[in-house]
C-alpha cells in the first residue's frame, strides 16, 4: 500500500453556510468506518491480534462529554474555523503511560486483600456489570441496568451470577479493610454468586500492556508523520492534528483501560472452564470490543448478549456505526472487522431499525427497558401502565 493509497479520504465538497450537524455525523461515521483499513493503522497498532484503532477515542465517539474535537471538525467543514489543534509532546504521552501503569499496580496490590473467587458456582448465565452501577432501591440491591431481571432466572430454568468490574476510589487505598468488607459483601446484597473480575488482574499483564503501548506509540509517531504531511482529510477539512491529539489521549487512558479489561476476562475464562453465556450493557462501545475479542479467542462457544442500556439515536455516535465495521462484504476480504456481541436486546423499534443497518436482524430482539420494570411493579399494581 503506497502513501497515496493510505491517504485516501472522503474529499467531498462541503457547502459552508448550509452544512448541518447531520451531514457532519454521516461524513465522520463513514470516515471512521473506513480510514482504519485504508490507512493501515489497524495492522500497525495491535495487541494480541486486536487492532487498537477499535478502542481509540475516535471510535468511542463520546460526543456528549468529549465534544471539543467534534465541534472543531464541524466548524472546519462549515468553513468557520482554521484553528490548529496542538498535540502533546511525546514525553507527556510516555509519562502518562508510566503514571497509568503505577496506578494499575496500586490497584493490583490492593486486590491482594480479597479472598479467592467463586470457581464452579454452577451459574449458566453471567451478568457482567460495573460497580458504580450497583445501587440500593426500595426493592433491594441491584445493578441499575439490569434491575431485578436476574432474579427471574429460576423461572426459566437458569442459574445466574455476576461478574463485576470494580470502581476504585481514592478513599479505598486509605481504608483498605472497609473496602474489602464492601466488596466481599456484594454477593449477599445481590443474593447471587459474585465474581470480581479484577481478581484476574495480573502484574505481568499490567506491565506488558503498558510496555507494549509505549512501543506502540513510538510506532504510531513514525506511522502518522508522513500521513499528516500529506494531509488527512474528512471532506475538505484537515483532520490530522485532531487525530494525533485524540490518539495521544487514547494511549494514556482509554486504550490501557480497555486492554486490561480484556486481559482480566481472558484469565477468568481460562481458569473458570466451561461454556459461558454472558450478558452485558457494553453494547458496541469501544472499551468492550477487546473484551469480545479476548472472549472468542478463549473459545468461540462463549456467547455475548448485550442489552440496550439507555436511549440511543443517530446523534449518539458511540452507538452509531457502519455495517462494514462488523462484517466483510465478501468472504475473501482480508480486512480486519470489529468484534461485537452475538445477540442484541433493545428497548423497541426505534433503535432496532438503526441497529438493523449494521446487525443481522435475526440477532436483534425487542425486550423493552429493564429499568422501567420497577415502575410497573411499584406503581402499576401488576397492571400494564399503557394499554
Short mmCIF file of C-alpha atoms in Angstrom, two decimals:
data_model
loop_
_atom_site.label_atom_id
_atom_site.label_comp_id
_atom_site.label_asym_id
_atom_site.label_seq_id
_atom_site.Cartn_x
_atom_site.Cartn_y
_atom_site.Cartn_z
CA UNK A 1 0.00 0.00 0.00
CA UNK A 2 1.55 3.31 -1.04
CA UNK A 3 1.41 6.58 0.83
CA UNK A 4 -1.09 7.81 -1.74
CA UNK A 5 -3.36 4.82 -1.11
CA UNK A 6 -3.06 5.26 2.65
CA UNK A 7 -4.16 8.87 2.41
CA UNK A 8 -7.47 8.16 0.71
CA UNK A 9 -10.29 10.12 2.31
CA UNK A 10 -13.80 11.35 1.61
CA UNK A 11 -12.95 14.51 -0.32
CA UNK A 12 -16.46 15.75 -0.92
CA UNK A 13 -17.30 19.37 -1.44
CA UNK A 14 -18.95 20.67 1.72
CA UNK A 15 -21.26 23.69 1.48
CA UNK A 16 -20.07 26.10 4.11
CA UNK A 17 -23.17 28.02 5.14
CA UNK A 18 -25.79 25.28 4.95
CA UNK A 19 -23.64 22.46 6.32
CA UNK A 20 -25.58 20.69 9.10
CA UNK A 21 -24.67 18.58 12.12
CA UNK A 22 -26.37 15.62 10.42
CA UNK A 23 -24.03 15.96 7.46
CA UNK A 24 -21.02 16.06 9.78
CA UNK A 25 -22.32 12.97 11.56
CA UNK A 26 -22.73 10.96 8.36
CA UNK A 27 -19.40 12.09 6.90
CA UNK A 28 -17.48 11.30 10.08
CA UNK A 29 -19.18 7.91 10.59
CA UNK A 30 -18.21 6.95 7.02
CA UNK A 31 -14.64 8.08 7.61
CA UNK A 32 -14.28 6.26 10.96
CA UNK A 33 -15.52 3.02 9.42
CA UNK A 34 -13.06 3.01 6.50
CA UNK A 35 -9.98 5.03 7.44
CA UNK A 36 -8.58 2.33 9.73
CA UNK A 37 -8.33 -0.05 6.79
CA UNK A 38 -7.30 2.47 4.15
CA UNK A 39 -4.55 3.98 6.26
CA UNK A 40 -3.12 0.69 7.53
CA UNK A 41 -3.29 1.73 11.20
CA UNK A 42 -5.08 -1.50 12.14
CA UNK A 43 -2.04 -3.50 11.08
CA UNK A 44 0.49 -1.14 12.64
CA UNK A 45 -1.10 -0.96 16.10
CA UNK A 46 -2.24 -4.29 17.57
CA UNK A 47 -2.35 -6.08 20.90
CA UNK A 48 -2.71 -9.88 20.82
CA UNK A 49 -4.25 -9.60 17.38
CA UNK A 50 -6.68 -6.84 18.33
CA UNK A 51 -6.37 -3.54 16.39
CA UNK A 52 -6.04 -0.68 18.88
CA UNK A 53 -7.95 1.56 16.47
CA UNK A 54 -11.18 -0.08 17.66
CA UNK A 55 -10.59 1.17 21.21
CA UNK A 56 -9.50 4.71 20.41
CA UNK A 57 -11.37 7.90 21.26
CA UNK A 58 -12.15 8.32 17.56
CA UNK A 59 -14.16 5.08 17.54
CA UNK A 60 -15.57 5.62 21.04
CA UNK A 61 -17.03 8.90 19.73
CA UNK A 62 -18.35 10.13 23.07
CA UNK A 63 -19.58 13.45 21.68
CA UNK A 64 -21.83 14.03 24.70
CA UNK A 65 -18.98 14.52 27.19
CA UNK A 66 -15.92 14.96 24.97
CA UNK A 67 -17.22 17.05 22.11
CA UNK A 68 -14.42 19.58 21.53
CA UNK A 69 -12.82 17.66 18.66
CA UNK A 70 -16.21 17.00 17.03
CA UNK A 71 -17.22 20.66 17.20
CA UNK A 72 -13.87 21.62 15.70
CA UNK A 73 -14.46 19.21 12.82
CA UNK A 74 -17.96 20.61 12.27
CA UNK A 75 -16.67 24.18 12.25
CA UNK A 76 -13.94 23.28 9.76
CA UNK A 77 -16.50 21.67 7.48
CA UNK A 78 -18.57 24.83 7.70
CA UNK A 79 -15.52 26.90 6.89
CA UNK A 80 -15.67 28.98 10.09
CA UNK A 81 -12.58 27.62 11.85
CA UNK A 82 -8.93 27.49 10.92
CA UNK A 83 -7.61 26.85 14.42
CA UNK A 84 -4.86 24.29 14.60
CA UNK A 85 -5.03 21.82 17.48
CA UNK A 86 -1.65 21.46 19.16
CA UNK A 87 -0.73 17.87 20.02
CA UNK A 88 1.01 16.92 23.21
CA UNK A 89 4.70 16.20 23.32
CA UNK A 90 5.84 12.58 23.19
CA UNK A 91 7.27 12.97 26.70
CA UNK A 92 3.81 13.79 28.06
CA UNK A 93 2.37 10.64 26.48
CA UNK A 94 5.15 8.39 27.80
CA UNK A 95 4.83 9.95 31.26
CA UNK A 96 1.06 9.42 31.15
CA UNK A 97 1.52 5.75 30.32
CA UNK A 98 4.00 5.28 33.17
CA UNK A 99 1.67 7.07 35.58
CA UNK A 100 -1.25 4.91 34.49
CA UNK A 101 0.84 1.77 34.96
CA UNK A 102 1.73 2.86 38.50
CA UNK A 103 -1.98 3.36 39.29
CA UNK A 104 -2.84 -0.09 37.96
CA UNK A 105 -0.07 -1.66 40.06
CA UNK A 106 -1.52 0.12 43.10
CA UNK A 107 -4.93 -1.44 42.38
CA UNK A 108 -3.28 -4.84 41.91
CA UNK A 109 -1.66 -4.56 45.35
CA UNK A 110 -4.98 -3.63 46.98
CA UNK A 111 -6.67 -6.60 45.30
CA UNK A 112 -4.32 -8.96 47.17
CA UNK A 113 -6.61 -8.41 50.20
CA UNK A 114 -9.57 -10.13 48.56
CA UNK A 115 -10.38 -13.79 49.31
CA UNK A 116 -10.44 -16.39 46.49
CA UNK A 117 -13.14 -16.31 43.83
CA UNK A 118 -16.19 -18.48 43.18
CA UNK A 119 -15.00 -21.15 40.72
CA UNK A 120 -17.62 -23.79 39.99
CA UNK A 121 -20.60 -21.68 41.05
CA UNK A 122 -22.98 -23.65 38.82
CA UNK A 123 -24.17 -20.48 37.06
CA UNK A 124 -25.08 -20.78 33.38
CA UNK A 125 -25.86 -17.09 32.82
CA UNK A 126 -23.38 -14.43 33.92
CA UNK A 127 -24.46 -10.80 34.22
CA UNK A 128 -21.49 -8.53 33.71
CA UNK A 129 -21.72 -5.20 35.48
CA UNK A 130 -19.72 -2.23 36.70
CA UNK A 131 -19.54 -1.49 40.40
CA UNK A 132 -20.57 2.14 40.02
CA UNK A 133 -23.92 0.96 38.60
CA UNK A 134 -24.78 -1.02 41.76
CA UNK A 135 -27.35 0.72 43.94
CA UNK A 136 -29.98 0.20 46.60
CA UNK A 137 -33.64 0.58 45.64
CA UNK A 138 -36.90 0.17 47.51
CA UNK A 139 -36.92 -3.43 46.27
CA UNK A 140 -33.33 -4.25 47.16
CA UNK A 141 -29.77 -4.02 45.91
CA UNK A 142 -29.20 -4.42 42.16
CA UNK A 143 -27.33 -3.26 39.07
CA UNK A 144 -29.45 -0.39 37.82
CA UNK A 145 -29.01 -1.50 34.21
CA UNK A 146 -30.49 -4.96 34.85
CA UNK A 147 -32.92 -4.00 37.61
CA UNK A 148 -34.30 -7.25 39.10
CA UNK A 149 -34.21 -9.22 35.82
CA UNK A 150 -31.52 -11.62 37.04
CA UNK A 151 -33.83 -12.79 39.85
CA UNK A 152 -36.16 -14.34 37.31
CA UNK A 153 -33.52 -16.93 36.40
CA UNK A 154 -35.12 -19.91 38.13
CA UNK A 155 -38.48 -19.29 36.46
CA UNK A 156 -36.81 -20.20 33.18
CA UNK A 157 -34.52 -22.95 34.46
CA UNK A 158 -31.33 -20.89 34.70
CA UNK A 159 -28.85 -20.07 37.44
CA UNK A 160 -27.48 -16.54 37.29
CA UNK A 161 -24.38 -14.96 38.79
CA UNK A 162 -22.49 -11.68 38.48
CA UNK A 163 -19.04 -10.85 37.14
CA UNK A 164 -18.28 -7.31 38.36
CA UNK A 165 -15.54 -4.86 37.43
CA UNK A 166 -14.67 -2.64 40.37
CA UNK A 167 -14.66 1.12 40.58
CA UNK A 168 -11.68 2.15 42.68
CA UNK A 169 -11.86 5.34 44.74
CA UNK A 170 -9.02 7.19 46.37
CA UNK A 171 -10.52 6.50 49.81
CA UNK A 172 -10.29 2.74 49.19
CA UNK A 173 -6.50 2.89 49.40
CA UNK A 174 -6.62 4.71 52.75
CA UNK A 175 -9.29 2.41 54.21
CA UNK A 176 -8.49 -0.99 52.66
CA UNK A 177 -10.34 -3.13 55.20
CA UNK A 178 -13.50 -1.11 54.80
CA UNK A 179 -13.12 -1.52 51.04
CA UNK A 180 -12.61 -5.29 51.46
CA UNK A 181 -15.76 -5.56 53.57
CA UNK A 182 -17.77 -3.66 50.94
CA UNK A 183 -16.57 -5.87 48.09
CA UNK A 184 -16.95 -9.21 49.88
CA UNK A 185 -20.49 -8.21 50.87
CA UNK A 186 -21.69 -7.82 47.28
CA UNK A 187 -22.79 -11.45 46.93
CA UNK A 188 -25.05 -11.23 49.97
CA UNK A 189 -26.60 -7.98 48.82
CA UNK A 190 -27.19 -9.18 45.25
CA UNK A 191 -28.36 -12.60 46.50
CA UNK A 192 -26.34 -14.31 43.81
CA UNK A 193 -22.78 -15.54 43.42
CA UNK A 194 -20.46 -12.68 42.56
CA UNK A 195 -17.09 -13.00 40.87
CA UNK A 196 -14.82 -9.97 40.95
CA UNK A 197 -13.26 -9.55 37.52
CA UNK A 198 -10.37 -7.54 38.93
CA UNK A 199 -9.14 -10.61 40.84
CA UNK A 200 -7.80 -11.75 37.48
CA UNK A 201 -5.56 -8.72 37.11
CA UNK A 202 -2.01 -9.98 36.63
CA UNK A 203 1.11 -7.92 37.27
CA UNK A 204 2.74 -9.27 34.12
CA UNK A 205 -0.26 -8.08 32.07
CA UNK A 206 -0.20 -4.61 33.59
CA UNK A 207 3.50 -4.19 32.85
CA UNK A 208 3.27 -5.96 29.49
CA UNK A 209 0.32 -3.89 28.24
CA UNK A 210 1.89 -0.58 29.16
CA UNK A 211 5.30 -1.50 27.74
CA UNK A 212 3.53 -2.63 24.57
CA UNK A 213 1.73 0.73 24.39
CA UNK A 214 4.98 2.63 24.89
CA UNK A 215 6.42 0.78 21.90
CA UNK A 216 3.13 1.18 20.07
CA UNK A 217 3.14 4.93 20.50
CA UNK A 218 6.65 5.09 19.03
CA UNK A 219 5.36 3.14 16.01
CA UNK A 220 2.34 5.44 15.78
CA UNK A 221 4.56 8.55 15.66
CA UNK A 222 6.58 7.06 12.82
CA UNK A 223 3.44 5.87 11.01
CA UNK A 224 1.41 9.08 11.26
CA UNK A 225 4.11 11.61 10.35
CA UNK A 226 4.04 11.10 6.54
CA UNK A 227 0.23 10.91 6.54
CA UNK A 228 -0.04 14.24 8.33
CA UNK A 229 2.43 15.76 5.91
CA UNK A 230 0.34 14.50 3.02
CA UNK A 231 -2.89 15.57 4.74
CA UNK A 232 -5.62 13.58 6.47
CA UNK A 233 -8.97 15.00 5.46
CA UNK A 234 -12.61 14.42 6.24
CA UNK A 235 -14.48 16.07 3.43
CA UNK A 236 -12.41 19.15 2.67
CA UNK A 237 -11.47 19.62 6.35
CA UNK A 238 -7.94 18.84 7.53
CA UNK A 239 -8.15 16.38 10.44
CA UNK A 240 -4.58 15.21 11.02
CA UNK A 241 -3.87 17.45 14.01
CA UNK A 242 -7.12 16.41 15.72
CA UNK A 243 -6.45 12.74 15.02
CA UNK A 244 -2.98 12.91 16.57
CA UNK A 245 -4.24 14.58 19.76
CA UNK A 246 -7.16 12.15 20.18
CA UNK A 247 -4.88 9.16 19.65
CA UNK A 248 -2.48 10.58 22.23
CA UNK A 249 -5.36 10.82 24.71
CA UNK A 250 -6.36 7.25 23.83
CA UNK A 251 -2.88 5.89 24.54
CA UNK A 252 -2.78 7.28 28.07
CA UNK A 253 -6.33 6.46 29.20
CA UNK A 254 -8.90 4.69 27.09
CA UNK A 255 -6.76 2.03 25.40
CA UNK A 256 -4.96 0.76 28.54
CA UNK A 257 -8.33 0.63 30.36
CA UNK A 258 -9.81 -1.49 27.57
CA UNK A 259 -6.83 -3.82 27.22
CA UNK A 260 -6.54 -4.56 30.94
CA UNK A 261 -10.28 -5.24 30.86
CA UNK A 262 -9.78 -7.81 28.10
CA UNK A 263 -6.80 -9.44 29.81
CA UNK A 264 -8.78 -9.96 33.02
CA UNK A 265 -11.67 -11.55 31.15
CA UNK A 266 -9.29 -13.83 29.28
CA UNK A 267 -7.75 -15.11 32.52
CA UNK A 268 -11.14 -15.63 34.17
CA UNK A 269 -12.46 -17.67 31.24
CA UNK A 270 -9.28 -19.74 31.12
CA UNK A 271 -9.44 -20.55 34.85
CA UNK A 272 -13.22 -20.99 35.21
CA UNK A 273 -13.71 -23.51 32.45
CA UNK A 274 -16.97 -24.23 30.68
CA UNK A 275 -19.09 -22.58 28.05
CA UNK A 276 -20.42 -19.21 29.22
CA UNK A 277 -23.44 -17.12 28.33
CA UNK A 278 -22.58 -13.56 29.27
CA UNK A 279 -24.94 -10.59 29.48
CA UNK A 280 -23.58 -7.05 29.26
CA UNK A 281 -24.65 -3.48 28.69
CA UNK A 282 -21.35 -2.71 26.95
CA UNK A 283 -23.06 -2.89 23.54
CA UNK A 284 -20.68 -1.80 20.74
CA UNK A 285 -18.76 0.67 22.90
CA UNK A 286 -15.05 0.83 22.19
CA UNK A 287 -13.95 -0.36 25.64
CA UNK A 288 -15.87 -3.65 25.24
CA UNK A 289 -14.53 -4.56 21.82
CA UNK A 290 -11.22 -6.05 23.05
CA UNK A 291 -13.25 -7.97 25.68
CA UNK A 292 -15.35 -9.59 22.94
CA UNK A 293 -12.13 -10.33 21.04
CA UNK A 294 -10.45 -11.95 24.06
CA UNK A 295 -13.55 -13.99 24.91
CA UNK A 296 -13.77 -15.52 21.45
CA UNK A 297 -10.04 -16.13 21.48
CA UNK A 298 -10.50 -18.38 24.52
CA UNK A 299 -13.50 -20.18 22.98
CA UNK A 300 -15.86 -19.38 20.15
CA UNK A 301 -18.58 -21.15 22.15
CA UNK A 302 -18.82 -18.29 24.65
CA UNK A 303 -21.83 -16.12 23.80
CA UNK A 304 -22.36 -12.43 24.50
CA UNK A 305 -25.82 -10.91 24.82
CA UNK A 306 -25.83 -7.12 25.01
CA UNK A 307 -28.81 -5.14 26.21
CA UNK A 308 -29.54 -1.55 25.25
CA UNK A 309 -28.85 0.34 28.45
CA UNK A 310 -30.07 3.83 27.51
CA UNK A 311 -31.88 5.79 24.85
CA UNK A 312 -29.99 5.61 21.57
CA UNK A 313 -30.38 7.75 18.47
CA UNK A 314 -28.19 8.51 15.49
CA UNK A 315 -26.53 11.53 17.09
CA UNK A 316 -25.28 9.31 19.92
CA UNK A 317 -22.24 8.44 17.88
CA UNK A 318 -20.78 5.81 20.21
CA UNK A 319 -23.62 3.52 19.14
CA UNK A 320 -23.91 4.63 15.51
CA UNK A 321 -21.71 2.76 13.09
CA UNK A 322 -21.45 1.29 9.62
CA UNK A 323 -22.04 -2.36 8.68
CA UNK A 324 -18.54 -2.56 7.18
CA UNK A 325 -17.04 -2.22 10.66
CA UNK A 326 -18.55 -5.55 11.74
CA UNK A 327 -18.80 -7.70 8.63
CA UNK A 328 -16.91 -8.30 5.41
CA UNK A 329 -18.56 -7.62 2.09
CA UNK A 330 -17.04 -10.82 0.62
CA UNK A 331 -15.56 -13.92 2.32
CA UNK A 332 -12.26 -13.28 0.53
CA UNK A 333 -11.73 -9.86 2.10
CA UNK A 334 -8.58 -9.54 4.21
CA UNK A 335 -9.94 -6.52 6.05
CA UNK A 336 -9.97 -6.61 9.87
CA UNK A 337 -13.50 -6.34 11.25
CA UNK A 338 -14.54 -5.36 14.76
CA UNK A 339 -15.65 -7.90 17.36
CA UNK A 340 -19.22 -7.47 18.59
CA UNK A 341 -21.89 -9.10 20.80
CA UNK A 342 -23.55 -12.22 19.41
CA UNK A 343 -27.06 -11.03 20.26
CA UNK A 344 -28.54 -7.61 20.92
CA UNK A 345 -31.62 -6.95 23.09
CA UNK A 346 -33.09 -3.50 22.51
CA UNK A 347 -35.82 -1.34 24.02
CA UNK A 348 -38.04 -1.09 20.96
CA UNK A 349 -38.39 -0.47 17.22
CA UNK A 350 -36.60 2.90 17.14
CA UNK A 351 -33.12 1.56 17.93
CA UNK A 352 -33.89 -1.81 16.35
CA UNK A 353 -34.20 -0.10 12.96
CA UNK A 354 -30.93 1.79 13.41
CA UNK A 355 -29.17 -1.37 14.57
CA UNK A 356 -30.53 -3.45 11.69
CA UNK A 357 -28.42 -1.29 9.35
CA UNK A 358 -25.28 -2.94 10.77
CA UNK A 359 -26.51 -6.10 12.52
CA UNK A 360 -28.30 -9.23 11.25
CA UNK A 361 -31.98 -8.78 12.10
CA UNK A 362 -32.26 -12.31 13.48
CA UNK A 363 -29.85 -11.41 16.30
CA UNK A 364 -31.91 -8.38 17.42
CA UNK A 365 -34.73 -8.81 19.95
CA UNK A 366 -37.03 -6.13 21.38
CA UNK A 367 -37.47 -6.64 25.14
CA UNK A 368 -38.42 -3.19 26.47
CA UNK A 369 -36.41 -1.25 29.03
CA UNK A 370 -35.45 -3.24 32.14
CA UNK A 371 -35.07 -0.04 34.15
CA UNK A 372 -38.77 0.72 33.63
CA UNK A 373 -39.95 -2.64 35.00
CA UNK A 374 -39.81 -1.32 38.55
CA UNK A 375 -42.28 1.43 37.64
CA UNK A 376 -44.78 -1.25 36.71
CA UNK A 377 -44.18 -3.25 39.89
CA UNK A 378 -44.21 -0.26 42.24
CA UNK A 379 -46.84 1.95 40.65
CA UNK A 380 -48.75 -0.30 38.27
CA UNK A 381 -50.17 -2.76 40.77
CA UNK A 382 -49.23 -5.59 38.44
CA UNK A 383 -51.18 -3.99 35.59
CA UNK A 384 -49.84 -2.68 32.31
CA UNK A 385 -49.18 1.05 32.58
CA UNK A 386 -50.07 1.57 28.92
CA UNK A 387 -52.93 -0.29 27.28
#
